[in-house]
Coordinates of C-alpha atoms in Angstrom, one line a residue:
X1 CA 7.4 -2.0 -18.7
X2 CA 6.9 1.2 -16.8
X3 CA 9.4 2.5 -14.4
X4 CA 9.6 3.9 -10.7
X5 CA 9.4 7.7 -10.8
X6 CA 8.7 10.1 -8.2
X7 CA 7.6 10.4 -5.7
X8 CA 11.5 8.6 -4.8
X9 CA 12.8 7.2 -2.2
X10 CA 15.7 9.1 -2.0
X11 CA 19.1 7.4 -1.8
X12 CA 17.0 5.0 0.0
X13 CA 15.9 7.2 2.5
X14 CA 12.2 8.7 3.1
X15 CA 12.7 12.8 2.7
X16 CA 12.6 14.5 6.3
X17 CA 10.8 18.1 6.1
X18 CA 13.0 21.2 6.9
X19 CA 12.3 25.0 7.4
X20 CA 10.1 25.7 10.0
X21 CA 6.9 27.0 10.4
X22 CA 6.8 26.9 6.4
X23 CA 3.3 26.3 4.9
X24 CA 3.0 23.6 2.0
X25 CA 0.1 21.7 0.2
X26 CA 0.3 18.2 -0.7
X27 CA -1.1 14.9 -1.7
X28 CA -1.0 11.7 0.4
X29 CA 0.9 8.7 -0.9
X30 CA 1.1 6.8 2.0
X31 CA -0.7 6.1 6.0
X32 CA 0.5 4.1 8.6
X33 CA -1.0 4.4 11.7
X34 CA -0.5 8.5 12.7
X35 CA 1.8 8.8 10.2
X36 CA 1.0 10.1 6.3
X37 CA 3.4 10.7 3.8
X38 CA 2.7 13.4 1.9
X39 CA 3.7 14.6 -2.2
X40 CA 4.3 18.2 -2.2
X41 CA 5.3 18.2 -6.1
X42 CA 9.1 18.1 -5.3
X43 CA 9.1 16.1 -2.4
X44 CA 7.5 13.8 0.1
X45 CA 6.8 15.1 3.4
X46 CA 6.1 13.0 6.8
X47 CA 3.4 14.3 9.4
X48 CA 0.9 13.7 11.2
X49 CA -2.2 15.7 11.7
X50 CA -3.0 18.1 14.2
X51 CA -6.2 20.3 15.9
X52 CA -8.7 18.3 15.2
X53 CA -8.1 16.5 12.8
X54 CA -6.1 14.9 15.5
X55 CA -8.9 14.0 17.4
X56 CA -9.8 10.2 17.1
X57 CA -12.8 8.1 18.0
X58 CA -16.6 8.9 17.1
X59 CA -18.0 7.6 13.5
X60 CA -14.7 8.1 12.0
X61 CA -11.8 5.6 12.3
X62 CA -9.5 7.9 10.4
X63 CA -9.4 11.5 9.1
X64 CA -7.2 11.2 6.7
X65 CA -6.4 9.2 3.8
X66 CA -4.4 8.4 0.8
X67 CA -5.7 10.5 -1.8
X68 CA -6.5 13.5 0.3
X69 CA -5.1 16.8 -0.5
X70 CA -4.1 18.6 2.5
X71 CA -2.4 22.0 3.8
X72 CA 1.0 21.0 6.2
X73 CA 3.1 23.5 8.1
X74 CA 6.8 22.5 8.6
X75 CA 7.6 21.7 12.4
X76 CA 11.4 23.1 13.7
X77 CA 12.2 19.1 15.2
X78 CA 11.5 18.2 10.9
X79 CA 8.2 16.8 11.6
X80 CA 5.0 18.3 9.8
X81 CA 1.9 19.1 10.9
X82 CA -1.2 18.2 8.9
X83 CA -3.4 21.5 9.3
X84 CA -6.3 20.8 7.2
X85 CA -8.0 18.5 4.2
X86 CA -9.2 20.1 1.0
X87 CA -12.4 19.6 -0.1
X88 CA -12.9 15.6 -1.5
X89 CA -14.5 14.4 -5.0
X90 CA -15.1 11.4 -3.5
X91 CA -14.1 8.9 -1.3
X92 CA -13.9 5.4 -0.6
X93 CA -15.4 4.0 3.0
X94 CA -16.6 0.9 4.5
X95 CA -18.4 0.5 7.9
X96 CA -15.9 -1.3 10.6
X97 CA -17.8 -4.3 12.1
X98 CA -16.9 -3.6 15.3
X99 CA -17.0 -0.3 16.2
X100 CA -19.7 1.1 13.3
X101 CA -16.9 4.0 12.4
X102 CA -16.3 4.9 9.3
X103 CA -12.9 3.6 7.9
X104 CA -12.0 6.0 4.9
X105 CA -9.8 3.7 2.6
X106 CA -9.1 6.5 0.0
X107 CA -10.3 9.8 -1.3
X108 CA -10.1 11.4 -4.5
X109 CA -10.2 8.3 -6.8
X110 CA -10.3 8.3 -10.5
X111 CA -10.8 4.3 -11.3
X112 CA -11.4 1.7 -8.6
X113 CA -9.8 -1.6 -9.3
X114 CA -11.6 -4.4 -8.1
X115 CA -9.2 -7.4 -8.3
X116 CA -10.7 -11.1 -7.7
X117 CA -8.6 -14.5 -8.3
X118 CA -10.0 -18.2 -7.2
X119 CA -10.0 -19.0 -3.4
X120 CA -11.7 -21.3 -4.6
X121 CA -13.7 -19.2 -6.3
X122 CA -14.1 -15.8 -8.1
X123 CA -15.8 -13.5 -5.0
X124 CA -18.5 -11.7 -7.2
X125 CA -20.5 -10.7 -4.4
X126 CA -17.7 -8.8 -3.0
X127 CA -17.5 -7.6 -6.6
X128 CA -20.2 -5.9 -6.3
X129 CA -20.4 -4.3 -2.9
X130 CA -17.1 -2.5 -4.4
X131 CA -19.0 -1.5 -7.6
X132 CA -21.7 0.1 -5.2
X133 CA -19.5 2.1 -3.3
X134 CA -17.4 3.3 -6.3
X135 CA -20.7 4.1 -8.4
X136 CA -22.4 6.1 -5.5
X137 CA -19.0 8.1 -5.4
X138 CA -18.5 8.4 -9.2
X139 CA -15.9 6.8 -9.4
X140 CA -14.8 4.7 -12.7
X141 CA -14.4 0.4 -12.5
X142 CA -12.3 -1.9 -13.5
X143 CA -12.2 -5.5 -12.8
X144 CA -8.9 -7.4 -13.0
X145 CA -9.1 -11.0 -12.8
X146 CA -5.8 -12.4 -11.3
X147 CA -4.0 -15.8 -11.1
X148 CA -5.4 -17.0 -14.9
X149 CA -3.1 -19.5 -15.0
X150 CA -4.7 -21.3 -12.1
X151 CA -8.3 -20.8 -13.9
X152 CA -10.1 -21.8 -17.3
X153 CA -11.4 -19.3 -19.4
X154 CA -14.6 -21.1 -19.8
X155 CA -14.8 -20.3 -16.0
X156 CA -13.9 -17.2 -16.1
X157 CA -16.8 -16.2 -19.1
X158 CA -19.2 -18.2 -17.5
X159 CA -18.9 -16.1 -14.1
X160 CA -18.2 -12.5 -15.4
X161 CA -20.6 -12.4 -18.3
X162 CA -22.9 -10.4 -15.8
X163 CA -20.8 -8.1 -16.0
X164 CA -19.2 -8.2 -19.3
X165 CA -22.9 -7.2 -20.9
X166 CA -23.4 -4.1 -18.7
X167 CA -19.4 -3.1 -20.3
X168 CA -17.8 -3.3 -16.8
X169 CA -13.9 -2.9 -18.5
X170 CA -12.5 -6.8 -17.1
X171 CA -8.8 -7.5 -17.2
X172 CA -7.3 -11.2 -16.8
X173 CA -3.7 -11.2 -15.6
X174 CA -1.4 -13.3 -14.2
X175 CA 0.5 -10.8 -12.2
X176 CA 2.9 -13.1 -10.5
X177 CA 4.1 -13.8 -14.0
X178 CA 3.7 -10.6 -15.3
X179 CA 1.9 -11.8 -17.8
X180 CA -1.1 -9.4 -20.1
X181 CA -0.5 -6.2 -17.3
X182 CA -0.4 -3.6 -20.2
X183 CA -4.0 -4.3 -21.6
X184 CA -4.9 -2.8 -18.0
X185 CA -2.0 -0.1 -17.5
X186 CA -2.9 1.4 -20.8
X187 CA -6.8 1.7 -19.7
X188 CA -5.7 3.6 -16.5
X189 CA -2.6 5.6 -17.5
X190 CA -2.6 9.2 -16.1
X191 CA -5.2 8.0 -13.8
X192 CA -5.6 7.8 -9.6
X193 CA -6.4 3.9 -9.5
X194 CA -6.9 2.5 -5.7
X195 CA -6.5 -1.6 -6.0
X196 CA -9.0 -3.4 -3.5
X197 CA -10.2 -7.5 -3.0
X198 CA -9.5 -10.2 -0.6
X199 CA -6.4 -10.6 0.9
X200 CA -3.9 -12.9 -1.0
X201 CA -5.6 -11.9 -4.3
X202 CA -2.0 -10.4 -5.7
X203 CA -2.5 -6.9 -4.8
X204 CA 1.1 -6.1 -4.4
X205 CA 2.2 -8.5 -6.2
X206 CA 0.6 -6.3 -9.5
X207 CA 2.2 -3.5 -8.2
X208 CA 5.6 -4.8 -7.1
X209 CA 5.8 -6.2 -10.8
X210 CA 5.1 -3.0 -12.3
X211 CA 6.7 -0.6 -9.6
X212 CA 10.8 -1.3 -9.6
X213 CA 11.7 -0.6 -5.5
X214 CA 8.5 -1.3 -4.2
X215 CA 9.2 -4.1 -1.7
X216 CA 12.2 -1.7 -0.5
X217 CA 9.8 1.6 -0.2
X218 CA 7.4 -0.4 2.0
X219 CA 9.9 -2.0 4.1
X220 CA 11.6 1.3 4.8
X221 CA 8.6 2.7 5.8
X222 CA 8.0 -0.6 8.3
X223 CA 10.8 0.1 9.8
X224 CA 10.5 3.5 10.3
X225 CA 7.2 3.2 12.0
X226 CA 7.4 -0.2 13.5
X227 CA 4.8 -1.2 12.4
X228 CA 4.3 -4.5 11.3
X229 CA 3.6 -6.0 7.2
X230 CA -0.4 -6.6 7.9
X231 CA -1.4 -3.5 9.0
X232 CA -4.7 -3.1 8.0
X233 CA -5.1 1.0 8.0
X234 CA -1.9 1.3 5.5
X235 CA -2.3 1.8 2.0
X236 CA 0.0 3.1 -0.3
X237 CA 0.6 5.0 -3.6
X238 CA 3.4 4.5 -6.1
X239 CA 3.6 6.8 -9.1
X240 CA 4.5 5.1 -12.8
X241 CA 6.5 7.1 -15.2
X242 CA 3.8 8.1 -17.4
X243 CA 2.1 9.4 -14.3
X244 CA -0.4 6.5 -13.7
X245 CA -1.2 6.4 -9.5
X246 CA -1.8 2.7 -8.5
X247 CA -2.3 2.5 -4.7
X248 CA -2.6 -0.7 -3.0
X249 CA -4.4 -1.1 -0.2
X250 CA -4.2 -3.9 2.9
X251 CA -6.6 -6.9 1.9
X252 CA -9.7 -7.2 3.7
X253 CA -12.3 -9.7 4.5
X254 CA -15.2 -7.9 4.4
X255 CA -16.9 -4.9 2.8
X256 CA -19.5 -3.3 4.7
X257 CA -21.2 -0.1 2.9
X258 CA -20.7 3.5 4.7
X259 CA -23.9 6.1 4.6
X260 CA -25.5 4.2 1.0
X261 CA -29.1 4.1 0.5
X262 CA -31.3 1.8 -1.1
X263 CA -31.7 3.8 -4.1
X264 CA -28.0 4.0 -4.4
X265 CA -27.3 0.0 -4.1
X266 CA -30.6 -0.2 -7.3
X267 CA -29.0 2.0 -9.7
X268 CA -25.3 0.5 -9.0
X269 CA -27.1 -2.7 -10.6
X270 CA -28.6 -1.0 -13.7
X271 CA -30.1 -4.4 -15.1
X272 CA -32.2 -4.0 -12.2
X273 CA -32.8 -0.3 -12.4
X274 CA -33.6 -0.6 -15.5
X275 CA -36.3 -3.6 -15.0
X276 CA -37.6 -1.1 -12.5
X277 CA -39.1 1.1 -14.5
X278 CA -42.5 -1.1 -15.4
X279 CA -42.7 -1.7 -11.7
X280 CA -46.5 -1.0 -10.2
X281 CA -44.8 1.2 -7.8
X282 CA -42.2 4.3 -8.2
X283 CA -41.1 3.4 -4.5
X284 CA -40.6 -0.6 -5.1
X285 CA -37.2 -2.0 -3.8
X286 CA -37.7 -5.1 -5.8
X287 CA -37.9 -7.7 -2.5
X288 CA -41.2 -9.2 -2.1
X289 CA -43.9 -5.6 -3.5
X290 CA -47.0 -7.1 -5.8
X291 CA -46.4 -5.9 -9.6
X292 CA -42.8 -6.1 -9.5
X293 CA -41.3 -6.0 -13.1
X294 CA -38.0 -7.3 -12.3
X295 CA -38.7 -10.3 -11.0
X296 CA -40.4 -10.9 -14.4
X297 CA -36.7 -10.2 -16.1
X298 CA -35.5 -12.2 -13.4
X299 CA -37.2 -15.4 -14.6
X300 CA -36.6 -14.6 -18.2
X301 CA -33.4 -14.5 -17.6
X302 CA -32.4 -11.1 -18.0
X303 CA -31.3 -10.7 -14.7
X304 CA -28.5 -12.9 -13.6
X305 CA -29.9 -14.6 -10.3
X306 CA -26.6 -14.3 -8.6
X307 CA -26.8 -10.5 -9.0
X308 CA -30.4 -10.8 -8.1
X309 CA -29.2 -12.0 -4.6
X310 CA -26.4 -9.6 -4.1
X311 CA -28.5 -7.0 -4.8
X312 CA -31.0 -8.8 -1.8
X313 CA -28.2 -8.8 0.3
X314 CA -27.0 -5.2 0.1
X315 CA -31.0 -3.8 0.1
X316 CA -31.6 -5.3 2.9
X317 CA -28.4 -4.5 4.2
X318 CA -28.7 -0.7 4.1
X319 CA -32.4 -0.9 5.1
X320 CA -31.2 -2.7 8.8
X321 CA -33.0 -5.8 7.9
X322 CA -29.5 -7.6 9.5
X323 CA -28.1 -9.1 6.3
X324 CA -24.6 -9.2 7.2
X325 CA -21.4 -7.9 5.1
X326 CA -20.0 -10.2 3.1

């Protein structure tokens, strides 16, 4: 089992900044409301941002996010002040329904971990809204399939095979029993690894079996702020011995694309991009055009038909056609 190393809580307590006026750089572990707590290599660091990365509102729901790198500068009342955000390999955002803004979830991923388990069923076409967003971005997948014990194999092949032939990396678990966890912590060691799904899908419970002091670093950090356990801008990041980064992030119940074009949502399905090279026309999204070759694949059933229909849903999704996030 892998063990709790730093960043620590030490002797219980999150580390306060000292020496003032003291410029640092960092990483962010955590985000709770204004609040970010940030890994300087020796220490973790709490601040909040200032100039204008303090200024709210607009397309953007937040500025900064677990994962970002940023530059702080020690306050004299122990506080620190979050100057600036280095430059981003990628990120991972999703369009709020309410307001349109951009809610960035985290930056700088290495492998996104997509976790599904039955309620009642496995949520594939959340599945792959995640896979879209993570592809456009570069980022690696993995897909963990939680809570086996309350589903049949058979089941599980029969819905993941989709997936399974294009080599998406899929991991059952049962995380509440910490049962077949290494398969997957030995795929992602040394890596940044942001956990996503539904809420209730053992998020934290993967992490608080893998992770000793978990519960107590996310409680301290609650009562710090106030804030309350379902907050839905926190996330957090807890470092493994052998360096691994899981980060697990407040459930959601939908997933609505930021800024991803058409072409972007066809080549995160690369069945159908692949199909759509004998197409009639360069330009065809694959909906309803004359000479499309995949619907041909579709009806010989090289194209799963429930991917088929995501991949309707998103398309026209991104195109403003009023498909709705699901």
């Amino acid at each position: 089992m892998l063990q709790y190393a730093v960043p620590p809580v030490k002797e219980g307590r999150i580390i306060r900044p000292g020496g003032p006026n003291v410029q640092v750089e960092g990483q962010v572990y955590q985000t709770m409301g204004k609040w970010h707590w940030v890994w300087d290599g020796a220490e973790i660091r709490q601040g909040f941002p200032g100039g204008r990365l303090a200024l709210g509102g607009g397309r953007r729901k937040n500025r900064v996010a677990v994962g970002d790198r940023v530059t702080l500068r020690l306050q004299s009342d122990g506080s620190a002040l979050i100057e600036s955000i280095l430059p981003r390999k990628n990120k991972l955002s999703r369009r709020l329904s309410f307001t349109g803004a951009e809610h960035v979830v985290a930056a700088n991923v290495d492998v996104l971990a997509v976790m599904l388990a039955p309620n009642p069923l496995l949520n594939t076409a959340l599945l792959d809204r995640y896979l879209v967003a993570a592809l456009s971005q570069g980022m690696e997948v993995a897909v963990l399939v939680n809570k086996m014990d309350l589903l049949s194999p058979s089941e599980v092949n029969e819905t993941l095979e989709p997936y399974r032939r294009l080599n998406y990396p899929i991991f059952p678990m049962a995380a509440k029993l910490r049962r077949d966890l290494d398969a997957f912590l030995s795929a992602v060691a040394e890596r940044w690894v942001v956990l996503v799904g539904h809420s209730g899908v053992g998020k934290t419970t993967l992490v608080n079996a893998v992770v000793p002091g978990a519960e107590e670093r996310v409680a301290e950090v609650r009562e710090a702020t106030g804030k309350g356990r379902h907050t839905t801008s926190s996330a957090i990041a807890h470092r493994l011995e052998d360096g691994t980064i899981l980060v697990d992030t407040a459930g959601i119940r939908e997933f609505a694309l930021w800024e991803v074009g058409w072409r972007e949502v066809e080549r995160s399905f690369p069945e159908i991009h692949e199909a759509g090279a004998g197409c009639r026309f360069p330009d065809c999204q694959h909906d309803r055009e004359p000479g499309c070759a995949v619907k041909g694949s579709l009806q010989a059933g090289r194209i799963s038909p429930r991917r088929y229909g995501s991949y309707l849903s998103l398309l026209r999704e991104v195109l403003g056609k009023g498909a709705e996030a699901r």
